[in-house]
XYZ file of C-alpha atoms in Angstrom:
764
model
C 0.015 0.019 -0.117
C 1.319 3.376 -0.950
C 1.993 6.008 1.859
C 0.023 8.446 -0.374
C -2.975 6.063 -0.176
C -2.608 5.531 3.327
C -2.695 9.523 4.290
C -6.041 9.750 2.460
C -7.542 6.830 4.162
C -6.155 7.673 7.482
C -7.354 11.388 7.300
C -10.810 10.304 6.384
C -10.781 7.841 9.301
C -9.503 10.144 11.920
C -12.019 13.124 10.677
C -14.838 10.662 11.010
C -13.818 9.418 14.541
C -13.457 13.114 15.750
C -17.130 13.870 14.339
C -18.402 10.830 16.140
C -16.569 11.502 19.259
C -17.656 15.042 19.694
C -21.041 13.615 20.743
C -19.629 10.796 23.053
C -16.511 12.068 24.656
C -16.494 13.402 28.292
C -16.083 17.048 28.899
C -12.666 18.119 29.466
C -12.150 20.955 32.152
C -8.576 22.430 32.492
C -6.287 23.695 35.076
C -3.954 26.483 33.596
C -1.285 28.668 35.267
C -2.382 32.310 35.599
C -0.050 33.366 32.846
C -1.788 30.983 30.416
C -5.314 31.907 31.125
C -5.859 33.133 27.702
C -6.155 29.552 26.180
C -9.669 28.831 24.697
C -9.272 25.162 24.123
C -8.550 22.411 26.387
C -4.980 22.758 27.723
C -3.881 19.333 26.752
C -4.465 20.628 23.227
C -3.421 24.112 23.202
C -0.822 23.984 26.029
C 1.203 22.157 23.665
C 0.438 24.796 20.860
C -0.764 28.094 22.386
C -1.507 30.135 25.316
C -5.352 30.408 25.458
C -7.148 28.561 28.113
C -10.110 30.729 29.040
C -12.290 29.819 26.061
C -12.124 25.980 26.828
C -13.542 26.804 30.286
C -16.286 28.756 28.435
C -16.766 25.690 25.907
C -16.477 23.142 28.714
C -19.235 24.816 30.722
C -21.514 25.196 27.577
C -21.513 21.560 26.674
C -21.445 20.073 30.173
C -24.787 21.521 30.647
C -26.172 19.693 27.627
C -23.988 16.233 28.029
C -23.868 16.089 31.831
C -20.669 14.041 31.425
C -18.023 13.306 33.694
C -14.908 15.763 33.670
C -11.388 14.938 32.722
C -8.737 16.892 33.761
C -5.903 17.835 31.376
C -2.517 19.583 31.856
C 0.223 20.391 29.301
C 2.972 22.676 28.188
C 2.597 25.760 26.197
C 4.807 26.571 23.319
C 3.304 30.064 22.600
C 6.185 32.721 23.106
C 4.179 36.035 22.737
C 3.688 37.757 25.879
C 6.418 35.860 27.837
C 9.068 38.714 27.265
C 11.466 35.911 27.043
C 14.176 34.540 24.974
C 13.419 30.858 25.577
C 10.209 28.679 25.479
C 9.264 26.059 27.854
C 8.660 23.631 25.022
C 8.789 23.132 21.245
C 7.094 20.570 18.778
C 9.592 20.389 15.833
C 11.296 17.209 16.860
C 8.141 15.226 18.289
C 4.717 16.513 17.181
C 3.838 16.855 20.837
C 5.044 19.505 23.033
C 8.237 18.597 24.757
C 10.500 20.771 26.784
C 13.986 21.612 25.020
C 15.704 19.338 27.733
C 13.609 16.417 26.868
C 14.460 16.662 23.190
C 17.604 14.472 22.212
C 18.547 16.738 19.349
C 19.944 20.160 19.100
C 17.189 22.639 19.032
C 16.739 26.326 19.113
C 13.694 28.844 19.371
C 13.717 32.335 18.201
C 11.010 33.914 20.430
C 8.530 36.862 19.862
C 10.467 39.060 22.030
C 13.711 38.571 20.172
C 12.018 38.880 16.772
C 10.740 42.462 18.236
C 14.084 43.351 19.864
C 16.410 42.726 17.162
C 13.680 43.850 14.410
C 13.877 40.532 12.641
C 11.204 40.618 9.985
C 12.187 38.191 7.463
C 13.115 34.561 7.705
C 16.590 34.826 6.687
C 17.310 37.763 8.959
C 16.032 35.662 11.995
C 17.896 32.635 11.184
C 21.189 34.666 10.632
C 20.822 35.255 14.340
C 20.311 31.646 15.322
C 23.062 29.125 16.414
C 24.816 27.440 13.529
C 22.922 28.771 10.676
C 24.854 30.309 7.551
C 22.899 32.760 5.537
C 23.902 32.959 1.752
C 21.761 35.874 0.399
C 21.343 36.085 -3.218
C 18.474 38.261 -4.307
C 16.459 41.169 -2.465
C 14.383 38.421 -0.895
C 15.935 35.251 -1.488
C 18.449 33.201 0.465
C 20.110 29.778 0.906
C 20.314 28.437 4.269
C 23.248 25.982 5.509
C 23.628 24.073 8.790
C 26.338 21.817 9.613
C 27.857 22.190 6.053
C 24.604 20.988 4.416
C 21.887 22.973 2.628
C 18.555 23.369 4.568
C 15.860 21.696 2.385
C 13.132 20.883 4.916
C 10.554 23.170 6.738
C 7.394 22.866 8.721
C 4.596 25.467 9.194
C 2.609 24.492 12.249
C 3.986 21.024 12.158
C 2.917 20.548 8.426
C 5.818 19.695 6.302
C 6.448 21.767 3.384
C 9.420 21.901 0.679
C 11.806 24.686 1.197
C 13.545 24.887 -2.376
C 16.447 27.166 -3.493
C 15.541 27.627 -7.061
C 12.585 29.863 -6.732
C 10.630 32.238 -4.390
C 8.063 29.785 -2.924
C 9.543 30.151 0.304
C 11.651 33.260 0.465
C 8.612 35.533 0.785
C 8.058 34.613 4.381
C 7.290 37.748 6.556
C 7.646 36.842 10.006
C 4.831 39.286 11.313
C 2.245 36.595 10.963
C 4.290 34.110 13.064
C 4.708 33.656 16.842
C 8.359 32.255 16.955
C 10.718 30.254 14.735
C 11.757 26.622 15.668
C 15.239 25.123 14.615
C 16.167 21.238 14.826
C 19.876 20.932 13.603
C 20.990 17.575 12.353
C 18.977 15.018 10.546
C 15.000 15.216 10.660
C 13.897 12.338 8.497
C 11.558 10.820 11.062
C 9.054 13.505 10.502
C 10.110 15.164 7.523
C 11.371 12.180 5.056
C 14.005 12.805 2.447
C 16.446 15.642 2.762
C 19.730 16.819 3.795
C 21.004 16.309 7.415
C 21.481 19.894 8.129
C 18.501 21.280 9.870
C 14.601 21.633 9.581
C 13.051 24.950 10.135
C 9.609 25.213 11.836
C 7.323 28.268 11.552
C 4.495 28.569 14.140
C 1.700 31.099 13.246
C 0.209 33.522 15.531
C -3.219 32.421 16.617
C -6.339 34.432 18.090
C -6.112 35.118 21.837
C -9.366 34.964 24.130
C -8.697 38.560 25.412
C -8.905 41.499 23.111
C -5.565 42.753 22.118
C -4.356 45.268 19.639
C -0.855 46.030 18.650
C 0.932 48.517 16.051
C 4.271 49.419 15.238
C 5.885 51.865 12.895
C 9.579 51.848 11.708
C 11.988 54.021 9.781
C 15.487 53.149 9.153
C 18.366 53.444 6.801
C 17.941 53.701 2.830
C 14.474 55.132 3.506
C 13.186 51.808 5.035
C 9.501 52.368 6.167
C 7.380 49.751 7.660
C 3.901 49.498 9.507
C 2.342 46.545 11.237
C -1.023 46.341 12.832
C -2.103 43.196 14.643
C -5.564 42.767 16.387
C -7.093 39.836 17.964
C -10.596 39.473 19.804
C -13.516 36.744 20.648
C -16.384 36.980 18.204
C -18.928 35.835 20.626
C -19.883 36.181 24.283
C -18.309 32.817 25.534
C -15.209 33.204 23.553
C -15.550 30.001 21.592
C -15.098 31.822 18.314
C -12.022 34.013 17.957
C -10.231 35.834 15.133
C -7.039 37.565 14.580
C -5.781 39.682 11.701
C -2.296 41.216 10.810
C -1.579 43.937 8.128
C 1.786 44.898 7.075
C 2.944 47.529 4.629
C 6.488 47.946 3.925
C 8.564 50.471 1.338
C 12.227 50.262 1.328
C 15.429 50.882 -0.603
C 18.863 49.279 -0.212
C 22.477 49.897 0.423
C 23.061 49.454 -3.408
C 21.857 52.014 -5.764
C 18.660 51.736 -7.672
C 16.974 48.778 -6.214
C 13.792 49.065 -4.221
C 10.908 47.146 -2.874
C 7.383 47.368 -1.824
C 5.532 44.769 0.251
C 1.749 44.611 1.341
C 0.802 41.609 3.524
C -2.692 40.626 4.967
C -3.298 37.649 7.265
C -6.452 36.479 9.057
C -7.014 33.479 11.048
C -10.358 32.204 12.793
C -10.568 29.423 15.532
C -13.868 27.661 16.706
C -14.409 25.596 19.544
C -17.052 23.131 18.075
C -17.218 21.215 21.537
C -15.002 21.077 24.673
C -12.953 18.579 22.924
C -12.957 19.752 19.374
C -11.438 22.901 17.740
C -11.306 24.044 14.094
C -9.020 26.655 12.614
C -9.038 28.288 9.214
C -6.758 31.049 7.810
C -5.432 32.600 4.951
C -2.784 35.359 3.976
C -2.026 37.232 0.890
C 1.193 39.100 0.130
C 2.268 41.380 -2.835
C 5.910 42.155 -3.430
C 6.954 44.625 -6.207
C 10.049 46.467 -6.989
C 13.319 46.871 -8.724
C 15.403 43.768 -7.795
C 19.061 43.132 -8.018
C 19.830 39.937 -9.763
C 21.233 36.918 -7.964
C 24.353 37.180 -10.268
C 25.385 40.150 -8.227
C 29.192 40.924 -8.698
C 31.852 39.075 -10.661
C 35.501 38.705 -9.599
C 38.740 39.058 -11.346
C 39.667 35.906 -13.371
C 42.330 35.195 -10.806
C 40.039 35.213 -7.811
C 40.927 38.765 -6.787
C 38.587 41.320 -5.413
C 37.444 44.027 -7.741
C 36.965 46.516 -4.632
C 33.819 47.895 -6.192
C 31.924 50.408 -4.183
C 29.225 48.620 -2.028
C 26.652 50.632 -3.637
C 27.336 49.118 -6.861
C 24.149 47.802 -8.729
C 25.200 45.551 -11.398
C 22.026 45.575 -13.367
C 19.608 47.766 -15.319
C 17.516 50.394 -13.892
C 14.399 49.091 -15.899
C 14.560 45.877 -13.981
C 11.268 45.036 -12.327
C 9.482 42.085 -10.404
C 5.940 41.309 -9.418
C 5.355 38.608 -6.921
C 2.286 37.387 -5.354
C 1.662 34.703 -2.718
C -1.460 33.347 -1.483
C -1.724 30.872 1.328
C -4.794 28.792 2.743
C -4.636 26.601 5.804
C -6.603 24.690 8.284
C -6.496 22.518 11.189
C -8.691 20.362 13.424
C -7.799 19.178 16.759
C -9.727 16.718 18.786
C -9.324 15.281 22.320
C -10.751 11.687 22.784
C -9.775 11.516 26.408
C -7.143 13.460 28.632
C -4.688 11.302 27.232
C -5.285 10.919 23.399
C -5.398 13.433 20.778
C -5.851 13.855 17.149
C -4.542 16.673 14.994
C -4.959 17.076 11.115
C -3.321 20.149 9.501
C -3.146 21.328 5.798
C -1.547 24.197 3.825
C -1.725 25.340 0.336
C 0.280 28.203 -1.239
C 0.154 29.582 -4.608
C 3.200 31.982 -5.450
C 3.543 33.801 -8.926
C 6.542 35.727 -9.984
C 6.846 37.844 -12.993
C 10.114 39.616 -13.644
C 12.216 41.387 -16.238
C 15.984 41.644 -15.181
C 19.095 42.890 -16.910
C 22.697 41.923 -15.179
C 26.137 41.580 -15.984
C 28.145 38.240 -16.397
C 31.749 37.582 -16.829
C 34.997 37.374 -14.953
C 37.171 40.377 -15.284
C 40.674 40.204 -16.914
C 43.136 41.727 -14.356
C 45.314 43.165 -17.123
C 42.552 44.694 -19.494
C 39.760 45.087 -17.078
C 37.392 43.862 -19.634
C 35.174 40.468 -19.484
C 31.899 41.503 -18.368
C 28.622 41.582 -20.604
C 25.228 42.705 -20.435
C 22.705 40.036 -20.224
C 19.025 39.856 -19.350
C 15.982 37.491 -18.930
C 12.376 37.724 -18.622
C 10.973 34.933 -16.071
C 7.443 33.977 -15.409
C 7.496 31.376 -12.499
C 4.611 29.930 -10.594
C 5.129 27.691 -7.484
C 2.432 25.418 -5.791
C 2.999 23.857 -2.563
C 0.752 21.754 -0.514
C 1.152 20.019 2.884
C -1.066 17.586 5.011
C -0.255 16.122 8.388
C -2.331 13.877 10.499
C -1.347 12.137 13.803
C -2.802 10.774 16.850
C -0.823 11.034 20.041
C -1.446 9.684 23.630
C -0.201 7.977 26.646
C -0.676 4.718 28.208
C 0.478 2.860 31.418
C 2.650 -0.359 31.278
C 5.272 -1.777 33.573
C 4.031 0.477 36.189
C 5.139 3.747 34.128
C 3.351 5.962 31.772
C 4.565 6.079 28.107
C 3.817 8.170 25.082
C 3.036 7.267 21.438
C 2.603 9.183 18.361
C 1.271 7.545 14.975
C 0.846 9.683 11.862
C 1.185 10.310 8.151
C 2.058 13.344 6.348
C 2.280 14.358 2.647
C 3.812 17.189 0.761
C 3.585 18.338 -2.951
C 5.801 20.871 -4.687
C 5.226 22.100 -8.236
C 7.562 24.827 -9.863
C 6.951 26.014 -13.337
C 9.224 28.557 -15.020
C 9.340 29.963 -18.525
C 12.526 31.855 -18.977
C 13.398 33.954 -22.130
C 16.664 35.628 -22.987
C 16.686 39.378 -23.760
C 19.912 39.817 -25.689
C 21.376 38.016 -28.774
C 24.625 36.545 -28.991
C 27.350 37.900 -29.063
C 26.561 39.714 -25.988
C 27.435 43.452 -25.481
C 30.606 43.943 -23.505
C 30.470 46.593 -20.673
C 33.044 48.558 -18.697
C 32.063 47.447 -15.109
C 34.246 49.985 -13.518
C 32.141 52.613 -15.165
C 28.830 51.090 -15.348
C 25.595 53.171 -15.376
C 22.381 51.169 -14.792
C 20.487 54.121 -16.137
C 22.099 53.979 -19.426
C 21.287 50.605 -20.438
C 18.457 50.747 -23.206
C 15.620 48.215 -22.361
C 15.030 45.433 -24.901
C 11.354 45.387 -25.842
C 11.409 42.181 -28.024
C 12.562 38.804 -26.307
C 15.228 37.187 -28.531
C 15.237 33.463 -27.609
C 13.477 30.978 -25.045
C 16.122 29.749 -22.378
C 13.951 27.003 -21.136
C 10.336 26.324 -20.036
C 10.090 23.599 -17.520
C 7.714 22.274 -14.781
C 8.883 20.140 -11.821
C 6.802 18.244 -9.461
C 8.024 16.835 -6.256
C 5.637 14.677 -4.109
C 6.573 13.027 -0.858
C 4.410 11.105 1.619
C 5.128 8.915 4.427
C 3.798 7.162 7.683
C 5.812 7.627 11.036
C 5.639 6.638 14.661
C 7.532 7.581 17.816
C 7.387 5.889 21.188
C 8.771 7.353 24.169
C 9.461 4.718 26.910
C 9.885 5.691 30.465
C 12.417 3.281 31.453
C 13.016 4.703 34.952
C 11.987 7.964 36.619
C 14.976 9.893 35.221
C 15.392 7.755 31.930
C 13.431 8.095 28.838
C 14.116 6.060 25.725
C 12.673 7.475 22.301
C 12.193 5.193 19.457
C 10.806 5.985 15.888
C 10.757 4.943 12.322
C 9.307 6.414 9.025
C 8.490 4.888 5.898
C 8.960 7.446 2.973
C 7.747 7.537 -0.690
C 9.336 10.121 -3.001
C 8.586 11.087 -6.506
C 10.041 13.664 -9.005
C 9.071 14.539 -12.469
C 10.495 17.301 -14.724
C 9.308 18.019 -18.407
C 9.865 20.722 -20.870
C 6.660 22.803 -21.395
C 7.362 23.501 -24.975
C 8.558 20.174 -26.271
C 6.901 18.023 -23.922
C 9.942 16.207 -23.477
C 10.233 14.295 -19.918
C 13.746 15.119 -18.717
C 13.194 13.183 -15.202
C 10.663 10.749 -13.930
C 11.598 8.752 -10.967
C 10.770 7.619 -7.596
C 12.192 5.921 -4.417
C 11.296 4.842 -0.991
C 13.241 4.216 2.204
C 12.653 3.390 5.812
C 14.543 5.825 8.378
C 14.896 4.797 12.039
C 15.401 7.102 14.862
C 16.686 6.230 18.355
C 17.272 8.700 21.472
C 18.136 8.466 25.085
C 17.517 11.206 27.717
C 18.810 10.898 31.275
C 17.881 13.425 33.978
C 20.889 14.031 35.981
C 18.946 16.077 38.504
C 16.223 18.625 38.454
C 18.276 21.091 36.418
C 20.593 18.907 33.907
C 19.843 16.051 31.440
C 22.270 14.273 29.038
C 21.318 12.632 25.825
C 22.314 10.875 22.951
C 20.662 10.214 19.619
C 21.015 8.700 16.342
C 19.042 9.400 12.964
C 19.191 8.019 9.579
C 20.077 10.161 6.746
C 18.290 9.632 3.282
C 18.453 11.668 0.093
C 17.202 10.772 -3.359
C 19.606 10.965 -6.375
C 18.422 11.910 -9.763
C 21.312 9.710 -11.327
C 21.272 6.430 -13.320
C 23.756 3.571 -13.935
C 24.747 2.206 -17.372
C 22.265 -0.761 -16.971
C 19.387 1.934 -16.738
C 18.749 1.533 -13.103
C 18.371 4.580 -10.797
C 20.854 5.096 -8.085
C 19.993 4.111 -4.668
C 19.492 7.190 -2.305
C 22.372 8.508 -0.381
C 22.397 7.126 3.098
C 24.212 7.814 6.330
C 23.872 8.537 10.002
C 23.709 11.517 12.323
C 25.166 10.771 15.864
C 24.789 13.345 18.736
C 25.562 13.478 22.260
C 24.888 16.307 24.494
C 23.957 18.033 27.878
C 20.989 20.342 28.390
C 20.045 22.577 31.486
C 17.080 24.515 32.722
C 18.506 27.162 35.055
C 16.933 29.600 37.398
C 13.609 27.765 37.337
C 13.636 27.154 33.731
C 14.070 30.839 32.800
C 17.532 30.071 31.063
C 17.935 27.048 28.665
C 21.344 25.884 28.052
C 22.816 23.094 25.640
C 26.147 21.446 24.635
C 26.278 19.158 21.891
C 28.956 17.032 19.808
C 27.823 15.738 16.499
C 29.005 13.563 13.831
C 27.284 13.086 10.391
C 28.343 10.722 7.710
C 26.881 10.431 4.189
C 27.745 7.545 1.664
C 26.785 6.134 -1.567
C 26.964 9.593 -3.390
C 26.799 9.499 -6.913
C 30.301 9.627 -8.964
C 30.963 9.531 -12.611
C 31.278 5.966 -13.825
C 34.867 5.442 -14.827
C 34.141 2.378 -17.204
C 31.189 3.681 -19.087
C 32.306 7.246 -20.013
C 29.904 8.101 -22.843
C 28.185 11.357 -21.584
C 24.870 10.245 -23.336
C 24.960 6.730 -22.465
C 22.240 6.951 -19.545
C 19.139 8.470 -20.565
C 20.909 11.172 -22.583
C 23.007 11.905 -19.817
C 26.202 10.497 -18.055
C 26.325 7.383 -16.284
C 27.124 7.260 -12.452
C 28.047 4.738 -9.798
C 27.811 5.022 -6.136
C 30.842 5.662 -3.837
C 31.300 9.262 -2.770
C 31.580 9.917 0.892
C 31.389 13.117 3.221
C 31.554 13.853 6.651
C 30.675 16.684 9.057
C 31.351 16.910 12.684
C 31.512 19.573 15.534
C 30.522 21.072 18.595
C 27.747 23.374 19.433
C 26.751 25.358 22.579
C 23.762 27.647 23.153
C 22.212 29.661 26.159
C 19.003 31.430 25.853
C 16.610 33.111 28.271
C 16.983 35.229 31.439
C 19.731 35.656 33.839
C 17.514 37.688 36.054
C 14.285 39.471 35.869
C 15.683 42.499 33.806
C 18.368 40.691 31.906
C 17.550 38.628 28.580
C 20.331 36.630 26.858
C 21.058 34.669 23.844
C 24.534 33.129 23.104
C 25.334 30.526 20.445
C 28.649 29.047 19.482
C 29.327 26.534 16.594
C 32.552 24.696 15.651
C 32.105 22.665 12.423
C 34.567 20.731 10.155
C 33.396 19.235 6.942
C 35.140 17.034 4.324
C 34.944 15.047 1.154
C 36.100 11.669 2.360
C 35.895 9.997 -0.984
C 35.290 11.902 -4.312
C 36.509 10.512 -7.406
C 36.660 11.849 -11.260
C 35.603 10.068 -14.300
C 38.882 8.279 -14.402
C 38.446 6.906 -10.999
C 41.170 8.910 -9.607
C 40.710 11.123 -6.590
C 39.213 14.466 -7.560
C 40.507 17.883 -6.383
C 37.732 17.909 -3.988
C 38.780 14.665 -1.914
C 40.262 15.582 1.429
C 39.086 19.256 1.138
C 35.978 20.885 2.996
C 32.530 20.026 1.758
C 31.393 23.421 2.418
C 34.211 25.755 2.607
C 32.041 28.923 2.453
C 30.667 27.875 5.842
C 32.832 29.326 8.474
C 34.618 26.723 10.832
C 33.626 28.954 14.066
C 30.476 31.158 14.512
C 29.728 32.880 17.453
C 26.434 34.956 18.134
C 25.385 37.023 21.075
C 22.486 39.328 21.728
C 21.560 40.714 25.173
C 19.177 43.359 26.712
C 19.025 44.701 30.206
C 16.178 46.864 31.826
C 17.871 49.487 34.006
C 16.873 49.342 37.600
C 15.358 52.064 39.982
C 14.165 55.156 38.584
C 15.747 54.480 35.276
C 13.590 51.327 34.723
C 11.975 52.873 31.809
C 15.128 52.447 29.880
C 16.266 49.229 28.160
C 19.798 48.794 26.857
C 21.143 46.081 24.552
C 23.761 44.800 22.009
C 25.380 41.875 20.574
C 27.900 40.500 17.948
C 28.017 38.158 15.173
C 31.384 36.914 14.745
C 32.826 34.027 12.379
C 36.242 32.897 10.997
C 37.293 33.013 7.330
C 35.393 31.281 4.581
C 36.516 30.691 1.031
C 35.808 28.866 -2.285
C 38.094 27.597 -4.965
C 36.918 27.788 -8.372
C 38.778 27.025 -11.718
C 42.091 26.783 -9.448
C 41.476 30.257 -8.003
C 40.754 30.994 -4.514
C 38.352 33.581 -3.157
C 38.487 34.433 0.388
C 36.755 36.309 2.972
C 38.712 36.890 6.398
C 37.030 36.474 9.626
C 35.107 39.510 10.773
C 32.901 40.572 13.615
C 29.716 42.586 13.427
C 28.687 44.657 16.371
C 25.118 45.722 17.032
C 23.432 47.987 19.763
C 19.907 48.980 20.938
C 18.352 51.402 23.406
C 14.613 51.601 24.131
C 12.494 53.749 26.332
C 9.006 52.871 27.698
C 6.805 56.089 27.139
C 3.952 54.504 29.304
C 2.296 51.281 29.751
C 1.328 51.133 26.093
C 4.006 52.767 24.127
C 7.647 51.958 23.733
C 10.305 53.660 21.151
C 13.473 51.830 20.442
C 16.457 52.612 18.230
C 18.376 49.836 16.657
C 22.123 50.193 15.117
C 23.513 47.279 13.303
C 27.123 46.943 12.078
C 28.070 49.822 14.482
C 31.740 49.924 13.110
C 30.645 49.855 9.518
C 32.769 46.773 8.835
C 33.154 46.001 5.030
C 32.748 42.304 4.087
C 31.325 39.780 1.667
C 28.418 37.681 2.609
C 28.779 35.194 -0.137
C 30.955 33.985 -2.938
C 29.600 31.778 -5.888
C 31.606 31.922 -9.084
C 34.405 33.925 -10.665
C 31.913 35.567 -13.308
C 29.313 36.334 -10.813
C 27.688 35.798 -7.254
C 29.784 38.018 -5.094
C 27.747 40.075 -2.682
C 28.598 42.678 -0.109
C 26.995 42.339 3.458
C 24.874 45.178 4.815
C 26.883 48.291 5.840
C 25.965 50.252 9.126
C 22.294 50.718 9.437
C 19.765 52.160 11.900
C 16.189 51.301 12.613
C 13.843 53.590 14.943
C 10.613 51.689 16.046
C 7.546 53.179 17.737
C 5.477 49.929 19.429
C 2.054 50.226 21.009
C 0.224 47.419 22.804
C -3.282 47.622 24.047
């Protein structure tokens, strides 16, 4: 039975059971701490998701009168970070589906809370992850970035626990504006148990804002460097007297320019979500968002290098494009969720999301490495691009606990499915031979706009589908010892064809079973030690001489660590050692060397190996009632253990780093402190992002960025109980550095110079 078939059957079955049980389940009353008194659904359910307990009490009383059934008391842990004024969270769900404390999760996890997002003015996903432990951000376009963790590209993500693809060849995920999210979760290392195929770098989890039981209204207005203007409005309220129906809406308007010339961007976002407690046991959630982004973009080619790899030393304001560049992008998302508690111990959750993104752009850019003697080599190029991305995700799981051998254990059984369709039509704007330009005296406003496209570059459609069934079991071996076992059966399909000719370029599928094992030992009430093992599974679009597709790359992720919850849980700390192996990586066939022998492509064999290992440390939370802190350090080395050429001889990569553009050492620090006594209206803060050198070697030429540190500072003043004004200064000492390299002829991009942002924030 295919997992795709199982997902459909399981979902229909679970929804039917939920509907029936709404009339038969006992009423669930809840007991929640005072600071979680906003939760409108039963605490077992929302305490693992949100902070809204009052609405459930209303719903419980309403249905108790009708049903007159016994009451079941439920407790749990909240994952919501809004309103906590903290840099840590008591729990997260990214590694387990059910809410678990960071200390009870046997992998490296981080959470970027709502308070940190506000304090550091982190409004985009790449900006937030650039402040997280161990994540390297390679910016490419105005709103596009590639993410790396532990030397591997980050390819998987979740939104409210529903798996979605995180591709790097289009805009389907890059438009994420964090105004609609409560917090960001990061699990570093292999995460195939709940996500299926992917790299062992990390998985990113976004958790949407949800309606609150009490009325609240928040607004902010910001102005910063390069005419950066942004307004956010966020309101939530119950829609009926007992609070069983609630709604929340967010509106964002942003208009900004950039540190490089010409480019600009306008963004408009609308988000709405409604929750309804159908009964004391069942909640339905539906929501939608729509975002428009228009502007003059800088192309991903960015700046070239000299042909010997040397730096051109162009001004940071250089815009290597045409002033007539333009781009329009629309992103519409629909999502829904159903949660039902059968008893105080057993819960069902079904979530779904669908996103449609359209991008229409016309972009001129420069391409070509520069001759260090003549200064020539750059050519004017341009493309018109029409792209569409459709992304769908579905996840359904049943979780609960049971008594056995005198102890209580937990189990999760579920299935999920994700689909990703990417269609693009690219047309060249210039004929060959391309027009040479002088990059040292380049004027974007002098480039004439070509009105007639010249030739099609490619019109392709890619369809990726992944489905799987999974299960985890948390066995309580002793009061202080928990064993976590899990496995997933994944099925993966990929198809690609040319939209003009109909020729199928790729059509393949694969499946794999990925196990997981973890052990957590509580050393005392503060510290826990853990160890974990996770399988690595990634599909390869390569074929052998006999026509068979190569098996997936395989490997293992080993990790041991120590976690602590200090100061009554207000400060979370972690130390981790990790070792990742990948094997069976595709290599050119040294015997069958015909470049068209295998499906009009080269033939491959398996045999490549890579390794990544290192150390991570993190502390996040509060050192005192007035002092918040985040600090993260990563040491990571990578290596091509075995990499062969078509002759079977070692390649130039063998023995070299797998990802030389990922720094070996990364340290990130951010802290804020509320002044005492009569100065308590003032809050001061600051931090640093420091890293060692990174480099790339291309065509025998080395491009290197020396290590650097970027210092940031913040000061805030509380005007009254509703209003706060804050000033943020990034890159205080105006350090000049490159954020990324790609090739000699393109892909070099400066990091952002010194910038400021002034924000007025109100909360009612």
